[in-house]
Short mmCIF file of C-alpha atoms in Angstrom, two decimals:
data_model
loop_
_atom_site.label_atom_id
_atom_site.label_comp_id
_atom_site.label_asym_id
_atom_site.label_seq_id
_atom_site.Cartn_x
_atom_site.Cartn_y
_atom_site.Cartn_z
CA UNK A 1 -0.28 0.15 -0.10
CA UNK A 2 2.94 2.49 1.12
CA UNK A 3 4.41 1.54 -2.28
CA UNK A 4 1.36 2.16 -4.28
CA UNK A 5 1.28 5.44 -2.69
CA UNK A 6 4.68 6.64 -3.15
CA UNK A 7 4.40 5.70 -6.78
CA UNK A 8 1.35 7.69 -7.29
CA UNK A 9 3.00 10.77 -5.54
CA UNK A 10 6.16 10.28 -7.76
CA UNK A 11 3.82 10.25 -11.09
CA UNK A 12 2.26 13.53 -9.71
CA UNK A 13 5.83 15.02 -8.99
CA UNK A 14 7.33 14.08 -12.32
CA UNK A 15 5.80 17.00 -14.50
CA UNK A 16 7.40 19.18 -12.30
CA UNK A 17 10.85 18.07 -13.10
CA UNK A 18 10.30 17.93 -16.67
CA UNK A 19 8.73 21.42 -17.09
CA UNK A 20 11.02 23.43 -14.90
CA UNK A 21 13.75 25.51 -16.64
CA UNK A 22 17.00 26.76 -15.56
CA UNK A 23 16.45 30.24 -13.80
CA UNK A 24 18.96 32.81 -13.53
CA UNK A 25 19.17 34.98 -10.25
CA UNK A 26 17.83 38.22 -11.87
CA UNK A 27 14.49 39.43 -12.68
CA UNK A 28 15.41 40.31 -16.30
CA UNK A 29 15.01 44.16 -16.60
CA UNK A 30 13.79 44.64 -20.15
CA UNK A 31 11.41 47.62 -20.18
CA UNK A 32 12.59 50.91 -20.21
CA UNK A 33 10.45 53.85 -20.28
CA UNK A 34 9.05 56.82 -18.20
CA UNK A 35 8.50 55.62 -14.69
CA UNK A 36 5.72 58.02 -14.16
CA UNK A 37 2.74 58.46 -16.79
CA UNK A 38 2.55 61.68 -18.81
CA UNK A 39 -0.37 62.86 -17.01
CA UNK A 40 1.28 62.74 -13.66
CA UNK A 41 4.07 64.75 -14.74
CA UNK A 42 1.65 67.37 -16.38
CA UNK A 43 3.22 66.57 -19.73
CA UNK A 44 -0.22 66.23 -21.76
CA UNK A 45 -1.21 69.49 -20.25
CA UNK A 46 2.01 71.16 -21.44
CA UNK A 47 1.46 69.99 -24.90
CA UNK A 48 -1.88 71.39 -25.07
CA UNK A 49 -0.86 74.45 -23.82
CA UNK A 50 2.35 74.77 -26.21
CA UNK A 51 -0.22 74.14 -29.08
CA UNK A 52 -2.32 77.24 -27.75
CA UNK A 53 0.39 79.47 -27.64
CA UNK A 54 1.76 78.50 -31.02
CA UNK A 55 -1.78 79.26 -32.50
CA UNK A 56 -2.02 82.82 -30.79
CA UNK A 57 1.52 83.65 -31.83
CA UNK A 58 1.93 82.06 -35.22
CA UNK A 59 1.83 85.20 -37.46
CA UNK A 60 4.74 86.90 -35.13
CA UNK A 61 6.91 83.88 -34.20
CA UNK A 62 9.73 84.73 -36.12
CA UNK A 63 10.03 88.52 -35.14
CA UNK A 64 9.41 87.40 -31.72
CA UNK A 65 12.38 85.25 -31.73
CA UNK A 66 14.53 87.70 -33.47
CA UNK A 67 13.69 90.35 -30.77
CA UNK A 68 14.47 87.80 -27.88
CA UNK A 69 17.95 87.09 -29.59
CA UNK A 70 18.58 90.62 -29.11
CA UNK A 71 17.38 90.95 -25.66
CA UNK A 72 19.28 88.08 -24.14
CA UNK A 73 22.68 89.21 -25.06
CA UNK A 74 24.76 90.28 -22.03
CA UNK A 75 25.15 93.70 -23.30
CA UNK A 76 21.33 94.42 -23.86
CA UNK A 77 19.61 96.86 -21.41
CA UNK A 78 16.51 95.06 -22.08
CA UNK A 79 14.78 93.26 -19.43
CA UNK A 80 13.65 89.51 -19.73
CA UNK A 81 9.84 89.78 -18.69
CA UNK A 82 7.77 86.74 -17.53
CA UNK A 83 5.53 86.58 -20.61
CA UNK A 84 8.75 86.65 -22.79
CA UNK A 85 10.26 83.64 -21.40
CA UNK A 86 6.93 82.03 -21.02
CA UNK A 87 6.01 82.32 -24.68
CA UNK A 88 9.62 81.42 -25.65
CA UNK A 89 9.25 78.27 -23.93
CA UNK A 90 6.06 77.22 -25.68
CA UNK A 91 7.31 78.13 -29.07
CA UNK A 92 10.47 76.35 -28.85
CA UNK A 93 11.15 73.45 -31.02
CA UNK A 94 14.96 73.77 -32.87
CA UNK A 95 18.12 73.66 -31.03
CA UNK A 96 18.68 77.26 -31.37
CA UNK A 97 15.28 77.78 -29.57
CA UNK A 98 16.62 75.86 -26.68
CA UNK A 99 20.13 77.64 -26.76
CA UNK A 100 17.82 81.13 -26.36
CA UNK A 101 15.60 79.91 -23.62
CA UNK A 102 18.90 78.97 -21.59
CA UNK A 103 20.28 82.52 -22.48
CA UNK A 104 16.60 84.05 -21.31
CA UNK A 105 16.53 82.18 -18.12
CA UNK A 106 19.94 82.98 -17.08
CA UNK A 107 19.37 86.60 -17.64
CA UNK A 108 15.76 86.39 -16.23
CA UNK A 109 17.15 84.65 -12.97
CA UNK A 110 20.01 87.32 -12.63
CA UNK A 111 17.67 90.40 -12.86
CA UNK A 112 16.80 92.48 -9.93
CA UNK A 113 14.39 90.43 -7.71
CA UNK A 114 12.56 93.45 -6.68
CA UNK A 115 11.11 94.07 -10.23
CA UNK A 116 9.77 90.51 -10.42
CA UNK A 117 5.90 90.77 -9.85
CA UNK A 118 4.81 87.97 -11.60
CA UNK A 119 4.04 84.69 -9.72
CA UNK A 120 4.80 82.26 -12.37
CA UNK A 121 7.56 79.24 -11.54
CA UNK A 122 9.52 78.18 -14.36
CA UNK A 123 11.27 75.20 -13.11
CA UNK A 124 8.42 72.76 -13.91
CA UNK A 125 7.34 74.06 -17.42
CA UNK A 126 11.01 74.12 -18.59
CA UNK A 127 11.60 70.63 -17.44
CA UNK A 128 8.60 69.55 -19.18
CA UNK A 129 9.84 70.96 -22.24
CA UNK A 130 13.21 69.00 -21.85
CA UNK A 131 11.34 65.95 -21.21
CA UNK A 132 9.05 66.20 -24.40
CA UNK A 133 11.87 66.79 -26.40
CA UNK A 134 14.19 64.23 -24.70
CA UNK A 135 17.04 66.52 -23.68
CA UNK A 136 18.59 64.83 -20.76
CA UNK A 137 21.99 66.42 -20.83
CA UNK A 138 20.48 69.90 -21.28
CA UNK A 139 18.38 69.37 -18.03
CA UNK A 140 21.03 68.30 -16.13
CA UNK A 141 23.25 71.00 -17.47
CA UNK A 142 20.62 73.56 -16.33
CA UNK A 143 19.96 71.96 -12.97
CA UNK A 144 23.32 72.11 -11.86
CA UNK A 145 24.11 75.66 -13.45
CA UNK A 146 25.16 78.11 -11.00
CA UNK A 147 23.38 81.04 -12.78
CA UNK A 148 20.01 79.17 -12.51
CA UNK A 149 20.43 78.97 -8.83
CA UNK A 150 16.94 78.35 -7.26
CA UNK A 151 15.30 78.14 -10.81
CA UNK A 152 14.42 74.37 -10.78
CA UNK A 153 13.78 74.12 -6.95
CA UNK A 154 10.46 72.52 -6.89
CA UNK A 155 9.46 69.30 -5.97
CA UNK A 156 7.45 68.36 -9.06
CA UNK A 157 10.43 69.66 -11.21
CA UNK A 158 12.75 67.12 -9.34
CA UNK A 159 10.54 64.38 -9.98
CA UNK A 160 10.24 65.39 -13.92
CA UNK A 161 14.07 65.58 -14.34
CA UNK A 162 14.58 62.49 -12.66
CA UNK A 163 11.87 60.65 -14.79
CA UNK A 164 13.57 61.98 -17.67
CA UNK A 165 16.92 60.70 -16.69
CA UNK A 166 15.33 57.20 -15.99
CA UNK A 167 13.92 57.17 -19.41
CA UNK A 168 17.45 57.46 -20.93
CA UNK A 169 18.93 55.09 -18.65
CA UNK A 170 21.19 57.62 -16.92
CA UNK A 171 21.00 55.90 -13.56
CA UNK A 172 24.24 57.10 -11.92
CA UNK A 173 23.34 60.60 -12.88
CA UNK A 174 19.91 59.86 -11.24
CA UNK A 175 21.64 59.01 -7.99
CA UNK A 176 23.83 62.21 -8.05
CA UNK A 177 20.80 64.50 -8.81
CA UNK A 178 19.00 62.77 -6.01
CA UNK A 179 22.19 63.62 -3.55
CA UNK A 180 21.97 67.14 -4.63
CA UNK A 181 18.04 67.24 -3.99
CA UNK A 182 18.63 65.79 -0.17
CA UNK A 183 21.40 68.53 0.24
CA UNK A 184 18.98 71.36 -0.69
CA UNK A 185 16.12 69.92 1.81
CA UNK A 186 13.53 71.74 -0.19
CA UNK A 187 10.52 72.33 1.91
CA UNK A 188 12.14 70.83 4.81
CA UNK A 189 12.37 67.53 3.94
CA UNK A 190 15.58 65.56 2.85
CA UNK A 191 13.23 62.60 1.30
CA UNK A 192 10.88 63.79 -1.24
CA UNK A 193 8.63 61.00 -1.62
CA UNK A 194 8.73 60.42 -5.36
CA UNK A 195 12.32 61.29 -5.60
CA UNK A 196 12.68 58.51 -3.24
CA UNK A 197 10.91 56.02 -5.60
CA UNK A 198 13.11 57.03 -8.45
CA UNK A 199 16.42 56.99 -6.66
CA UNK A 200 15.30 53.40 -5.73
CA UNK A 201 14.10 52.52 -9.38
CA UNK A 202 17.75 53.63 -10.47
CA UNK A 203 19.43 51.33 -8.07
CA UNK A 204 17.32 48.55 -9.14
CA UNK A 205 18.10 49.18 -12.73
CA UNK A 206 21.72 49.38 -11.99
CA UNK A 207 21.40 46.06 -10.34
CA UNK A 208 24.84 45.83 -8.65
CA UNK A 209 26.38 45.25 -5.37
CA UNK A 210 27.16 48.66 -5.09
CA UNK A 211 23.55 50.03 -6.09
CA UNK A 212 22.26 47.59 -3.43
CA UNK A 213 24.38 48.93 -0.56
CA UNK A 214 23.11 52.23 -1.59
CA UNK A 215 19.70 51.18 -1.68
CA UNK A 216 19.72 49.82 1.61
CA UNK A 217 21.62 52.75 3.43
CA UNK A 218 18.97 55.09 2.20
CA UNK A 219 16.41 52.58 3.70
CA UNK A 220 18.10 52.82 6.94
CA UNK A 221 18.20 56.48 6.61
CA UNK A 222 14.25 56.63 5.79
CA UNK A 223 13.55 54.39 8.86
CA UNK A 224 15.93 56.09 11.19
CA UNK A 225 14.05 59.52 9.93
CA UNK A 226 10.75 58.13 10.51
CA UNK A 227 9.81 58.20 6.95
CA UNK A 228 7.26 55.44 5.50
CA UNK A 229 8.71 54.85 1.97
CA UNK A 230 6.06 54.83 -0.80
CA UNK A 231 5.12 51.01 -1.83
CA UNK A 232 7.01 51.33 -5.35
CA UNK A 233 10.41 52.43 -3.94
CA UNK A 234 9.58 49.41 -1.35
CA UNK A 235 9.28 46.83 -4.32
CA UNK A 236 12.32 48.52 -6.27
CA UNK A 237 14.44 48.05 -3.10
CA UNK A 238 12.98 44.48 -2.39
CA UNK A 239 13.57 43.30 -5.81
CA UNK A 240 17.04 44.61 -5.94
CA UNK A 241 17.86 42.58 -3.11
CA UNK A 242 16.45 39.50 -4.74
CA UNK A 243 18.31 40.20 -7.77
CA UNK A 244 21.66 40.27 -5.84
CA UNK A 245 21.17 37.07 -4.10
CA UNK A 246 19.90 38.32 -0.68
CA UNK A 247 16.23 37.15 -0.29
CA UNK A 248 16.45 37.77 3.62
CA UNK A 249 17.01 41.52 2.98
CA UNK A 250 13.88 41.44 0.59
CA UNK A 251 11.96 39.93 3.36
CA UNK A 252 13.09 42.43 5.99
CA UNK A 253 12.04 45.28 3.36
CA UNK A 254 8.66 43.70 2.61
CA UNK A 255 8.11 43.34 6.57
CA UNK A 256 7.63 47.15 6.57
CA UNK A 257 4.60 47.40 3.95
CA UNK A 258 1.32 48.14 5.82
CA UNK A 259 -0.82 46.64 3.05
CA UNK A 260 0.81 43.10 2.24
CA UNK A 261 -1.85 41.93 -0.37
CA UNK A 262 -0.74 44.01 -3.39
CA UNK A 263 0.29 41.69 -6.16
CA UNK A 264 3.88 42.74 -6.24
CA UNK A 265 4.40 42.44 -2.58
CA UNK A 266 2.80 38.99 -2.85
CA UNK A 267 4.95 38.10 -5.71
CA UNK A 268 8.21 39.21 -4.07
CA UNK A 269 7.28 37.49 -0.76
CA UNK A 270 6.52 34.33 -2.42
CA UNK A 271 9.83 34.47 -4.47
CA UNK A 272 11.80 35.43 -1.38
CA UNK A 273 10.31 32.57 0.94
CA UNK A 274 10.98 30.08 -1.79
CA UNK A 275 14.50 31.17 -2.11
CA UNK A 276 15.36 30.76 1.55
CA UNK A 277 13.63 27.32 1.89
CA UNK A 278 10.29 28.32 3.36
CA UNK A 279 8.19 26.55 0.85
CA UNK A 280 5.29 26.03 3.43
CA UNK A 281 4.79 29.97 3.97
CA UNK A 282 5.20 30.54 0.27
CA UNK A 283 2.52 28.00 -0.75
CA UNK A 284 0.43 29.51 1.81
CA UNK A 285 0.73 32.89 0.57
CA UNK A 286 -0.32 31.16 -3.03
CA UNK A 287 -3.43 29.69 -1.73
CA UNK A 288 -4.54 32.80 0.06
CA UNK A 289 -5.52 34.38 -3.43
CA UNK A 290 -8.06 31.41 -3.88
CA UNK A 291 -10.27 32.50 -0.86
CA UNK A 292 -9.44 36.34 -1.46
CA UNK A 293 -11.19 36.00 -5.16
CA UNK A 294 -14.68 37.68 -5.51
CA UNK A 295 -16.96 36.39 -8.37
CA UNK A 296 -16.88 38.80 -11.17
CA UNK A 297 -13.65 40.35 -10.15
CA UNK A 298 -10.63 40.17 -11.87
CA UNK A 299 -8.65 37.27 -10.19
CA UNK A 300 -5.37 37.75 -8.18
CA UNK A 301 -2.37 36.58 -10.08
CA UNK A 302 0.95 35.57 -9.59
CA UNK A 303 3.83 35.99 -12.48
CA UNK A 304 4.73 33.10 -14.46
CA UNK A 305 8.52 33.71 -13.76
CA UNK A 306 7.86 33.76 -9.79
CA UNK A 307 5.64 30.51 -10.26
CA UNK A 308 8.58 28.89 -12.32
CA UNK A 309 11.16 29.74 -9.08
CA UNK A 310 8.79 28.13 -6.81
CA UNK A 311 8.50 25.19 -9.02
CA UNK A 312 12.40 25.06 -9.04
CA UNK A 313 12.52 25.26 -5.20
CA UNK A 314 10.06 22.74 -4.80
CA UNK A 315 12.21 20.28 -7.03
CA UNK A 316 15.41 21.01 -4.89
CA UNK A 317 13.59 20.35 -1.64
CA UNK A 318 12.57 16.69 -2.99
CA UNK A 319 9.37 16.40 -0.82
CA UNK A 320 6.65 14.43 -2.18
CA UNK A 321 3.86 16.02 -0.07
CA UNK A 322 5.18 19.90 -1.09
CA UNK A 323 5.36 18.71 -4.62
CA UNK A 324 1.82 17.10 -4.63
CA UNK A 325 0.42 20.53 -3.17
CA UNK A 326 2.27 22.66 -5.69
CA UNK A 327 1.39 20.97 -8.47
CA UNK A 328 -2.31 20.89 -7.47
CA UNK A 329 -2.22 24.64 -7.04
CA UNK A 330 -0.55 25.18 -10.30
CA UNK A 331 -3.14 23.46 -12.04
CA UNK A 332 -5.92 25.40 -10.68
CA UNK A 333 -4.12 28.60 -11.11
CA UNK A 334 -3.80 28.02 -14.66
CA UNK A 335 -7.44 26.71 -14.87
CA UNK A 336 -8.72 29.88 -13.12
CA UNK A 337 -6.30 32.73 -14.36
CA UNK A 338 -4.41 33.12 -11.28
CA UNK A 339 -1.18 32.98 -13.43
CA UNK A 340 -0.09 36.15 -15.20
CA UNK A 341 2.12 35.96 -18.28
CA UNK A 342 3.73 39.35 -17.44
CA UNK A 343 7.10 39.19 -15.68
CA UNK A 344 7.87 40.43 -12.24
CA UNK A 345 9.99 42.96 -13.57
CA UNK A 346 7.65 44.28 -16.12
CA UNK A 347 5.40 44.71 -12.81
CA UNK A 348 7.80 46.42 -10.75
CA UNK A 349 8.66 48.93 -13.60
CA UNK A 350 5.15 49.59 -14.67
CA UNK A 351 4.12 53.24 -15.10
CA UNK A 352 2.74 54.92 -12.24
CA UNK A 353 -0.72 56.33 -13.21
CA UNK A 354 -1.99 58.04 -9.84
CA UNK A 355 -2.03 61.82 -9.86
CA UNK A 356 1.18 63.19 -7.93
CA UNK A 357 0.65 63.56 -4.37
CA UNK A 358 -0.21 67.40 -3.52
CA UNK A 359 0.87 68.51 -6.82
CA UNK A 360 -0.46 71.75 -6.30
CA UNK A 361 1.81 72.50 -3.38
CA UNK A 362 4.82 71.12 -4.77
CA UNK A 363 4.69 73.10 -8.23
CA UNK A 364 3.23 76.23 -6.40
CA UNK A 365 6.41 76.95 -4.23
CA UNK A 366 8.39 80.08 -4.32
CA UNK A 367 11.82 80.25 -5.62
CA UNK A 368 14.82 78.90 -3.54
CA UNK A 369 15.81 80.04 0.04
CA UNK A 370 18.81 81.93 0.73
CA UNK A 371 21.92 79.79 -0.38
CA UNK A 372 24.19 81.26 2.39
CA UNK A 373 21.84 80.23 5.29
CA UNK A 374 20.51 76.77 3.46
CA UNK A 375 17.31 77.26 5.36
CA UNK A 376 13.85 77.54 4.05
CA UNK A 377 13.41 81.34 4.61
CA UNK A 378 11.38 82.82 1.86
CA UNK A 379 11.78 86.40 0.87
CA UNK A 380 8.61 88.20 -0.35
CA UNK A 381 10.44 89.58 -3.27
CA UNK A 382 11.20 86.12 -4.56
CA UNK A 383 7.81 84.46 -4.38
CA UNK A 384 6.73 82.79 -7.58
CA UNK A 385 4.04 80.34 -7.05
CA UNK A 386 2.73 78.40 -10.08
CA UNK A 387 0.12 79.25 -12.80
CA UNK A 388 -3.24 77.26 -12.41
CA UNK A 389 -3.15 77.20 -16.39
CA UNK A 390 -0.52 74.60 -16.15
CA UNK A 391 -2.02 72.34 -13.67
#
């Protein structure tokens, strides 16, 4: 009787051995695009505004650009007004236009602040222009220019710049920008939420021991400061730890998540548990989605590559009971649509669609505080909150 039962278990177990594939240690990162959706960054609204301005100024565009070229020279006594710079930003297309805008920005930023009565914040608008035309090098140059100090110091501007660098795979540059952002402590915060997400995304994409060390150090600093990172920052950090063969670190990171039922969290936990040999706990999480399913709703899913990793761990354990349980679950999952063909990497790097947190406050901030004091003390003469027509 015992022999018959063992033969039966082995027959159920054998499909696992035939089907399993050799897996690398890394979640293969194949998707490179903007991390934040266009609407989240205000890019779609910017394009609409740009089209309106071009229609309004179509007949005088060339004359206007000629005049601005004259006004922007160092020896010209003509001032660059808010409307001049704003219109030029929306009219820009050619490389010469970008050169002119930079000259105008530097002159505008250096003009007597006492004469600046407008309340238009240019940082987010210029950075959207660079993003639309894919100008990461120019964006970095302007961000780091001493002549444009304070010009790009808005939280939403940081987010747009980092997203542009992410789209162009400039991950090392992202981390340098993030360190600059930390040193400026805009709005009295050293860890802007969306900037932290993008910094963790850069570490994840670099996928090296050095980037893991950076991410774990940042994670510890966040905890020491009492910050609760956004879920995407958490999943990037945990995913990187898994890629670098540190499932224990991934489990500690995921333990900080307040709502563990998100699909990315479940997948990361299942993979981490399977890699440290705690398959019983991994199977409990797998089984939990069956009880959570509600008729008529989209079923909870696990990524196929994660399921393959669990299958590989089950084979290594060589336990017929565990194999039987997993084989039963895998068959049920395939039948009921609980297995997603998207990879874990694709899910981790999916575009963030929700509106930016407190977008109005982030963009409608005044120009930079006194660089000598490095404190958030604003002067009334330098206040430049953002325009509603750009929101």
